[in-house]
Short mmCIF file of C-alpha atoms and ligand atoms in Angstrom, two decimals:
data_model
loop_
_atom_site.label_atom_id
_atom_site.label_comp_id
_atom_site.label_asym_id
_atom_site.label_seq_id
_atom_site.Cartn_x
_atom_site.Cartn_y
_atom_site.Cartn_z
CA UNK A 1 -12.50 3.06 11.78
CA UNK A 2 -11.22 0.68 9.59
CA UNK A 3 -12.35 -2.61 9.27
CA UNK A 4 -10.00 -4.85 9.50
CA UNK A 5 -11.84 -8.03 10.58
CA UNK A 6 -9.23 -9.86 12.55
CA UNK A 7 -9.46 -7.93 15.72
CA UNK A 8 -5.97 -6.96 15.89
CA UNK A 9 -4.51 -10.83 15.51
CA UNK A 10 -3.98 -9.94 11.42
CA UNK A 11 0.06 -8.95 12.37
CA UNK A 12 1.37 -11.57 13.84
CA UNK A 13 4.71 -9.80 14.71
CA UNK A 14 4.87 -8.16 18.63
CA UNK A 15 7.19 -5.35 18.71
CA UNK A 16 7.03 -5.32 22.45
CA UNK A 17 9.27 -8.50 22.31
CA UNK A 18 11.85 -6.06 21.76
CA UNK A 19 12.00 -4.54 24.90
CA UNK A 20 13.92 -5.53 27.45
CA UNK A 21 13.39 -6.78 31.17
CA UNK A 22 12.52 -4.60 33.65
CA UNK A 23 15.23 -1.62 33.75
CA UNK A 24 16.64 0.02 30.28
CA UNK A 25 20.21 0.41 29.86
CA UNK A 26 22.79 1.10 26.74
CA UNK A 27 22.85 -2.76 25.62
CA UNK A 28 19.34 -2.75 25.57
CA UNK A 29 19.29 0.64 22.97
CA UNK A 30 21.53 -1.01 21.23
CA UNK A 31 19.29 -4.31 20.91
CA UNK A 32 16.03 -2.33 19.94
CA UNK A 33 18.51 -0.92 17.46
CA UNK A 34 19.40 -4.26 15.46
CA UNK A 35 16.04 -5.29 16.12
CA UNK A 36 14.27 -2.53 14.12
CA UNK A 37 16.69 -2.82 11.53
CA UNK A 38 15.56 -6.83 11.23
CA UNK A 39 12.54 -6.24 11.51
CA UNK A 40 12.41 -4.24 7.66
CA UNK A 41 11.69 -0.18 9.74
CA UNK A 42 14.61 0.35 7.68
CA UNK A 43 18.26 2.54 7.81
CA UNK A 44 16.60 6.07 8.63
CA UNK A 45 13.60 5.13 9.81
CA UNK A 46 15.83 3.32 12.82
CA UNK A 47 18.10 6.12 12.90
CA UNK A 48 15.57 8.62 13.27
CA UNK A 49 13.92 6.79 15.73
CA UNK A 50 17.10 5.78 17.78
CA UNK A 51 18.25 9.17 17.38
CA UNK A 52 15.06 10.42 19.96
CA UNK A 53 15.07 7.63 22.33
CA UNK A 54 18.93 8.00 22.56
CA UNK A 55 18.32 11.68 23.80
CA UNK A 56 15.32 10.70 26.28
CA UNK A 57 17.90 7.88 27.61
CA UNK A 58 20.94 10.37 27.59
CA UNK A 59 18.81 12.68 30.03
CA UNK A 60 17.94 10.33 32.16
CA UNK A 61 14.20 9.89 31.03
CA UNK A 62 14.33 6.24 29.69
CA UNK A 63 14.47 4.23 32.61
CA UNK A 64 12.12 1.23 32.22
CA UNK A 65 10.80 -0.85 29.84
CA UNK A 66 7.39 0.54 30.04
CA UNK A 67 9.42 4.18 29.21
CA UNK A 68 11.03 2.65 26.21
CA UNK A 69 7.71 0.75 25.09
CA UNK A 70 5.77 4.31 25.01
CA UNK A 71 8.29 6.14 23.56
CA UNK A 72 8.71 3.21 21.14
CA UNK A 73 5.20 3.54 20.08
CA UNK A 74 5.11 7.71 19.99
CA UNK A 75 8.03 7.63 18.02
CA UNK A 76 7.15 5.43 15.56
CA UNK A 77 3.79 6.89 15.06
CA UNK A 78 5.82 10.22 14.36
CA UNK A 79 6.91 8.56 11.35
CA UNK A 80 3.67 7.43 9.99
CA UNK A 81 1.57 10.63 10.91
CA UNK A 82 2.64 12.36 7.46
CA UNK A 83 1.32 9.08 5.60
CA UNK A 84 -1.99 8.27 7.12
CA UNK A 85 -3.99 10.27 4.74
CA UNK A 86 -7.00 7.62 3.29
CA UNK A 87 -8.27 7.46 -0.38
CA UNK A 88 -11.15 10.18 -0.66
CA UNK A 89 -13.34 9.83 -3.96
CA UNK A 90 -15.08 13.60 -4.71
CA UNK A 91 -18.69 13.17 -5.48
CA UNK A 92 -18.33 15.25 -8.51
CA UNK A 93 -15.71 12.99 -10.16
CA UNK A 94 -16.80 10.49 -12.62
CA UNK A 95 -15.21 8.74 -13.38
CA UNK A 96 -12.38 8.52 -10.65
CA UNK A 97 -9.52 6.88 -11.91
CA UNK A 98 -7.43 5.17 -9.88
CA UNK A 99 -4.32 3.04 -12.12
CA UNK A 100 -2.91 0.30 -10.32
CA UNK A 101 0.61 -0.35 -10.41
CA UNK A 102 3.37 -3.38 -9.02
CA UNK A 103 5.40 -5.85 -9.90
CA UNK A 104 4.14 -9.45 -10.37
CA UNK A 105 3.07 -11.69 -7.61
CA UNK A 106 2.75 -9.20 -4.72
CA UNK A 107 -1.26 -9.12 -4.85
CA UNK A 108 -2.34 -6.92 -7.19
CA UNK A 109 -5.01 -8.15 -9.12
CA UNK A 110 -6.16 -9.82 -5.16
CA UNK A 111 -6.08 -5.62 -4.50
CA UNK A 112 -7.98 -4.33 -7.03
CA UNK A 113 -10.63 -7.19 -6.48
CA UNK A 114 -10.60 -6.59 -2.55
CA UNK A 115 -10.90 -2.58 -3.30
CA UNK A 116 -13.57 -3.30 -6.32
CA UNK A 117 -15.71 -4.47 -3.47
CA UNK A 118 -15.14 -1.94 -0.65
CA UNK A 119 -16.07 0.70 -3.42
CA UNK A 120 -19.12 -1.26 -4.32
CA UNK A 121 -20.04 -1.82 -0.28
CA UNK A 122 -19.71 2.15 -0.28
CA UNK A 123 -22.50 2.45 -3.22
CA UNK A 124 -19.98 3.41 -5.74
CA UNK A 125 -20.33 1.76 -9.34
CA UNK A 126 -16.91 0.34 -10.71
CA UNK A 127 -14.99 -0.54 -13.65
CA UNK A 128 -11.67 -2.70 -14.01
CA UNK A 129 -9.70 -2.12 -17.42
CA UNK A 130 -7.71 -5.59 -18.15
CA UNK A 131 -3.86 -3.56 -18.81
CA UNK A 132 -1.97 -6.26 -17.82
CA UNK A 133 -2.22 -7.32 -21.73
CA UNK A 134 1.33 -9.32 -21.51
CA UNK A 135 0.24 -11.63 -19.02
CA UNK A 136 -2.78 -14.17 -21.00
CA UNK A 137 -4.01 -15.50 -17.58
CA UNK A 138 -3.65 -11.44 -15.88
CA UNK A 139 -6.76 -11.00 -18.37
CA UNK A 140 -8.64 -13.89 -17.49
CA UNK A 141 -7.91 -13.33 -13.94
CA UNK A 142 -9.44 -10.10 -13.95
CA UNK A 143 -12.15 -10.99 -16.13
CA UNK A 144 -12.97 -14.01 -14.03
CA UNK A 145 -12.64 -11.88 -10.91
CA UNK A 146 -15.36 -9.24 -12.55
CA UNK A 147 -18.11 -12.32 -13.82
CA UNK A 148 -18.38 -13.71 -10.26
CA UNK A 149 -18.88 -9.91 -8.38
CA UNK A 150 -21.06 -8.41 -11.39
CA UNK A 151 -18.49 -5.77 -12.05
CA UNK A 152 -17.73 -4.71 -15.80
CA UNK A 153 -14.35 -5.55 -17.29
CA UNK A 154 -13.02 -4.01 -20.80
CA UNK A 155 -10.25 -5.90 -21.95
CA UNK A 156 -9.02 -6.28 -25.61
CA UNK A 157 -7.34 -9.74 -25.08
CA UNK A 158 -3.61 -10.40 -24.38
CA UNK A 159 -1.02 -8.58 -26.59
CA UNK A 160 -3.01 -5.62 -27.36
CA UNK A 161 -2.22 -2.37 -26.21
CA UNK A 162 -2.65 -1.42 -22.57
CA UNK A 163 -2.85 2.67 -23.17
CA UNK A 164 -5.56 1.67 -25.76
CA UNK A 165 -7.34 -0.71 -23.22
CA UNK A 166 -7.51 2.32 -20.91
CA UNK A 167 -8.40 5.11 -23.08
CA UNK A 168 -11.53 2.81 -24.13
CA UNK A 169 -12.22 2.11 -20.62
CA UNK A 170 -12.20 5.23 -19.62
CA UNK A 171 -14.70 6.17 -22.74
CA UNK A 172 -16.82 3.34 -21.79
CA UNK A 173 -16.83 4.24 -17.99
CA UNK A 174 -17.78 7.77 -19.14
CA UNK A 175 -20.84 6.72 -21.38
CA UNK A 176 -21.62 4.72 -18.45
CA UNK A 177 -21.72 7.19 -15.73
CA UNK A 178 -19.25 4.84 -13.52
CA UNK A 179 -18.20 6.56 -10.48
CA UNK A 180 -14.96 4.77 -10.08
CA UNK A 181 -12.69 3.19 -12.86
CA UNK A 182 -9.66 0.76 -11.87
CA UNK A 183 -7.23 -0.01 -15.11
CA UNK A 184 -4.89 -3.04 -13.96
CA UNK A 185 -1.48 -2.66 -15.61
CA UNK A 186 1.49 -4.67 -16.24
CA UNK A 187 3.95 -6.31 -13.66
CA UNK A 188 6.33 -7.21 -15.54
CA UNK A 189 7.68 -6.24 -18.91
CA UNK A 190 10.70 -7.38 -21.32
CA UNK A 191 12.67 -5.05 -18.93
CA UNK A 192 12.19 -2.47 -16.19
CA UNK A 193 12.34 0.22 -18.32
CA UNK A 194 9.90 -1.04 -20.80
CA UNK A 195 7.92 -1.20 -17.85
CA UNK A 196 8.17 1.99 -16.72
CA UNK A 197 7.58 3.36 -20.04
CA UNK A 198 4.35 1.68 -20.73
CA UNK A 199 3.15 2.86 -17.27
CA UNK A 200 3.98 6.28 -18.54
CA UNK A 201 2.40 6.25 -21.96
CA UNK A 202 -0.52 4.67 -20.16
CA UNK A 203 -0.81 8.20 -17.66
CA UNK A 204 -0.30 10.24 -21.17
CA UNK A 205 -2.84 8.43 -22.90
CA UNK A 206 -5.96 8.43 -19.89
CA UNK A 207 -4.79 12.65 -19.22
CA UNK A 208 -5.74 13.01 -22.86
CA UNK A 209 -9.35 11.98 -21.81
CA UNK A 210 -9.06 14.22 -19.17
CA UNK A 211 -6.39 16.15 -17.84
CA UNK A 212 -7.05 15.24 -14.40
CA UNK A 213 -6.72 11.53 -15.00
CA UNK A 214 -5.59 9.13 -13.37
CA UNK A 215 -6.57 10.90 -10.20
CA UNK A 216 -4.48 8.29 -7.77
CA UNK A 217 -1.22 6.47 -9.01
CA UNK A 218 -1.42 3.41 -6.32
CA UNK A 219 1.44 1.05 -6.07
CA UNK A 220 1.02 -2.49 -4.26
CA UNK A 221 4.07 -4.08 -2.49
CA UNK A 222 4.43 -7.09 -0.34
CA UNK A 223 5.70 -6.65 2.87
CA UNK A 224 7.05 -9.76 2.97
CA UNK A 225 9.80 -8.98 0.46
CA UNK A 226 11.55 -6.48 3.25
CA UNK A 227 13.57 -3.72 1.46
CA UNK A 228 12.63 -4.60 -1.81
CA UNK A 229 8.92 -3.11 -1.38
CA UNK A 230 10.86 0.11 -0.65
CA UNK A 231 12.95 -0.03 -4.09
CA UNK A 232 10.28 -1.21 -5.51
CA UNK A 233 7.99 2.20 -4.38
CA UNK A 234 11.02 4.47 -4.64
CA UNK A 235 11.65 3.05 -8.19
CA UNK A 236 8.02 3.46 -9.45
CA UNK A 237 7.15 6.61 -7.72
CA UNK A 238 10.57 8.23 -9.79
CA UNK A 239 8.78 6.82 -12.88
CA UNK A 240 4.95 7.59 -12.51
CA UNK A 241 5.05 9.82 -9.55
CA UNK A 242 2.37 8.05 -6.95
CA UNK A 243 -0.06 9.42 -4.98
CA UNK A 244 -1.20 6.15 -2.84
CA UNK A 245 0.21 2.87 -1.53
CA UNK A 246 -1.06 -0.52 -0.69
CA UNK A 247 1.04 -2.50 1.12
CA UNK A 248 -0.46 -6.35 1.22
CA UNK A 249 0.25 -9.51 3.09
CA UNK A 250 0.76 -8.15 6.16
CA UNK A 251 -0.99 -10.86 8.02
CA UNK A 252 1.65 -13.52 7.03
CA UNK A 253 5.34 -13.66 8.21
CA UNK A 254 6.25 -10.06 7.86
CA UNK A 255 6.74 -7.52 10.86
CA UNK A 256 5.60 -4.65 9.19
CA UNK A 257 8.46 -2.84 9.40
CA UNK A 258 8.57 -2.21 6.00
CA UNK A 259 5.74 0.70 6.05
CA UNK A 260 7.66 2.64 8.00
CA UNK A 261 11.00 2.67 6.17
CA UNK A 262 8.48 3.24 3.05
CA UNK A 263 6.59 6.06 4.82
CA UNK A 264 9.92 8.01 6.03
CA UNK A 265 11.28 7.80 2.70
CA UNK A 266 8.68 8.74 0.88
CA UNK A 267 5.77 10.23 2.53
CA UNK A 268 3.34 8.93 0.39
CA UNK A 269 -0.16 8.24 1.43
CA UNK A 270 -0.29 4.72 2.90
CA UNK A 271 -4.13 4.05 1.54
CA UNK A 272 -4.64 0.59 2.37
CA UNK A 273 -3.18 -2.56 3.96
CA UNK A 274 -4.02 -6.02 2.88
CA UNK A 275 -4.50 -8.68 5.58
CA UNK A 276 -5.27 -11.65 4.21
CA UNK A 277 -6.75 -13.16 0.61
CA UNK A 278 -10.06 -12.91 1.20
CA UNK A 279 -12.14 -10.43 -0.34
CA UNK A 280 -12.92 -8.03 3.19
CA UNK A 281 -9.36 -8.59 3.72
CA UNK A 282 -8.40 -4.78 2.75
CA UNK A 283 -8.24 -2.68 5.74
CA UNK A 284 -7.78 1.44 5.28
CA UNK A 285 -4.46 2.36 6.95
CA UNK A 286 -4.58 4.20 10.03
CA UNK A 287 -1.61 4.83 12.26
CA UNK A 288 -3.05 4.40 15.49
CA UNK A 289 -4.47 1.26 14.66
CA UNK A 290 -1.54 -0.11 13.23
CA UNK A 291 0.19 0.68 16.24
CA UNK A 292 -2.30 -0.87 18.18
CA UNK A 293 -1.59 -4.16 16.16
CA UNK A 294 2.58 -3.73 16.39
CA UNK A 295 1.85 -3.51 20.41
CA UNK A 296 -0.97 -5.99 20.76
P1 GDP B 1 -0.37 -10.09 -8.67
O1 GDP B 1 0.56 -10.91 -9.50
O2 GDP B 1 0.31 -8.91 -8.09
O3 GDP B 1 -1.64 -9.71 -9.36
O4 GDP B 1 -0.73 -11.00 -7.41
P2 GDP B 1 -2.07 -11.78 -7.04
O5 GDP B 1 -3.17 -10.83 -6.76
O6 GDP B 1 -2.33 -12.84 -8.04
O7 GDP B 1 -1.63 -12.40 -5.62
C1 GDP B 1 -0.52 -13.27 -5.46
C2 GDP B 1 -0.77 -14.15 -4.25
O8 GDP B 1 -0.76 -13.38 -3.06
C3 GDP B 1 -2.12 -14.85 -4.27
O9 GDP B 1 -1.96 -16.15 -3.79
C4 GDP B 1 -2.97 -14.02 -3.30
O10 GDP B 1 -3.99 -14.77 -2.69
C5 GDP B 1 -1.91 -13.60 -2.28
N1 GDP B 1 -2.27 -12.38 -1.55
C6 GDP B 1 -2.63 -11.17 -2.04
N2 GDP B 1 -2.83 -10.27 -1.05
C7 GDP B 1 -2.60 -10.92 0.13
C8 GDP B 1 -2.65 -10.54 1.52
O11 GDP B 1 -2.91 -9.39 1.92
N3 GDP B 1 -2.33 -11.52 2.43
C9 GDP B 1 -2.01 -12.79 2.04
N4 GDP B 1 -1.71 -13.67 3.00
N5 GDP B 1 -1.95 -13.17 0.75
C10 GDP B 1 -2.26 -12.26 -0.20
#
């Protein structure tokens, strides 16, 4: 079970506010209906949703609140179920390389620092490749970040080439017999599509190492920016196809909603969910638990 160190206080949101008094009726659909919809769970996440608990009403099977809250909660975890699906790293992979991608300021380089050290607590040896070259203080972050955990960092300084910061790392990590390498990357770029086309030539550049590489694409978003995290992962997984998602900040003044608008959508792996800025703040998503903290 994951560790998530908060008991179940981290989300501070209570979805059984949403319910109403003692008996449901159609007001009270239509309530949980705007609600979910504030609350981030998105267009067709809500619709999907709505759509069931509608029928279950319709027929007469929705009569209290305690109805509504379980059917709530089995509903929603419908939605998730496809997603929960945590990071495995094969024994026989080395080095396993996992490029992290995101926009600035939604926790990233916090992210690959929190997961450095659950890989480390799981007696895996890691790497961190410094490709957020166009950011000066990404590099020292990173590098700062790797000094006080004893974890190497290759980095070639700001404004040199991120694919060439990788494909060293990835030699280096090799050499090294690393078990896990994580290569930082940009958040920001001149423009989005400058972006997007680094992150590419970055994938090219490690599969020419090894065709398998980079075995997981993860992309961090804040839940606290609402519908943007969902552009945001429908927007990079279009460009660099994902294969994981971290979803961070979860403990501040978001609902949470946001995972499973991004999880309907999508269906990509939700891998981890960040909780906090500490280090052992980095929980691995599972649906039940999450649940568990929606309806504390
Ligand atoms: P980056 O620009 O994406 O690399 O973002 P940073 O890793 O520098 O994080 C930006 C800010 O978000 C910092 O103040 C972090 O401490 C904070 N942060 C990151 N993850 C979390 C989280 O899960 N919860 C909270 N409350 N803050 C976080």
């Amino acid at each position: 079970r994951a560790s998530l160190n908060k008991g179940d206080s981290w989300l501070t949101y209570d979805l059984r506010n949403l319910l109403p008094g003692e008996t449901v009726d159609q007001d009270a659909l239509d309530e949980l209906e705007t609600q979910l919809l504030l609350s981030d769970v998105g267009v067709d996440a809500t619709a999907q949703v709505m759509g069931r608990l509608q029928t279950l009403y319709d027929g007469g099977r929705l009569r209290t609140s305690k109805d509504l809250g379980k059917s709530l909660r089995e509903h929603l975890g419908n939605i998730l179920a496809p997603c929960e699906e945590p990071l495995e790293i094969p024994d026989d992979t080395r080095p396993y390389v996992i490029l992290m991608v995101g926009v600035n300021g939604v926790g990233k380089t916090t992210t690959i620092g929190k997961l450095a050290k659950k890989l480390q607590d799981a007696k895996l040896s890691v790497m961190l490749a410094a490709g957020d070259t166009f950011r000066a203080a990404a590099v020292e972050q990173l590098q700062g970040w790797g000094d006080r955990n004893n974890v190497p960092v290759v980095s070639q300084g700001s404004g040199a080439d991120s694919a060439s910061v990788a494909y060293d790392a990835y030699s280096r990590a090799k050499a090294r017999d690393i078990d896990v390498l994580i290569v930082d990357t940009a958040g920001r770029l001149h423009t989005q599509n400058h972006l997007m086309d680094e992150l590419k030539k970055i994938k090219r550049v490690l599969g020419k190492q090894d065709e398998t590489t980079p075995h997981e694409v993860m992309l961090v978003v804040d839940a606290t920016t609402g519908g943007n995290a969902l552009q945001q992962a429908a927007a990079f997984n279009e460009a660099v196809g994902l294969t994981g998602i971290t979803v961070t900040k979860l403990d501040g003044s978001a609902s949470g909603g946001i995972v499973f608008a991004i999880c309907q959508k999508l269906g990509i792996p939700l891998r981890f969910i960040g909780v906090g800025e500490k280090t052992e703040d980095l929980g691995v998503f599972e649906a039940e638990h999450f649940l568990d903290a929606l309806f504390k």
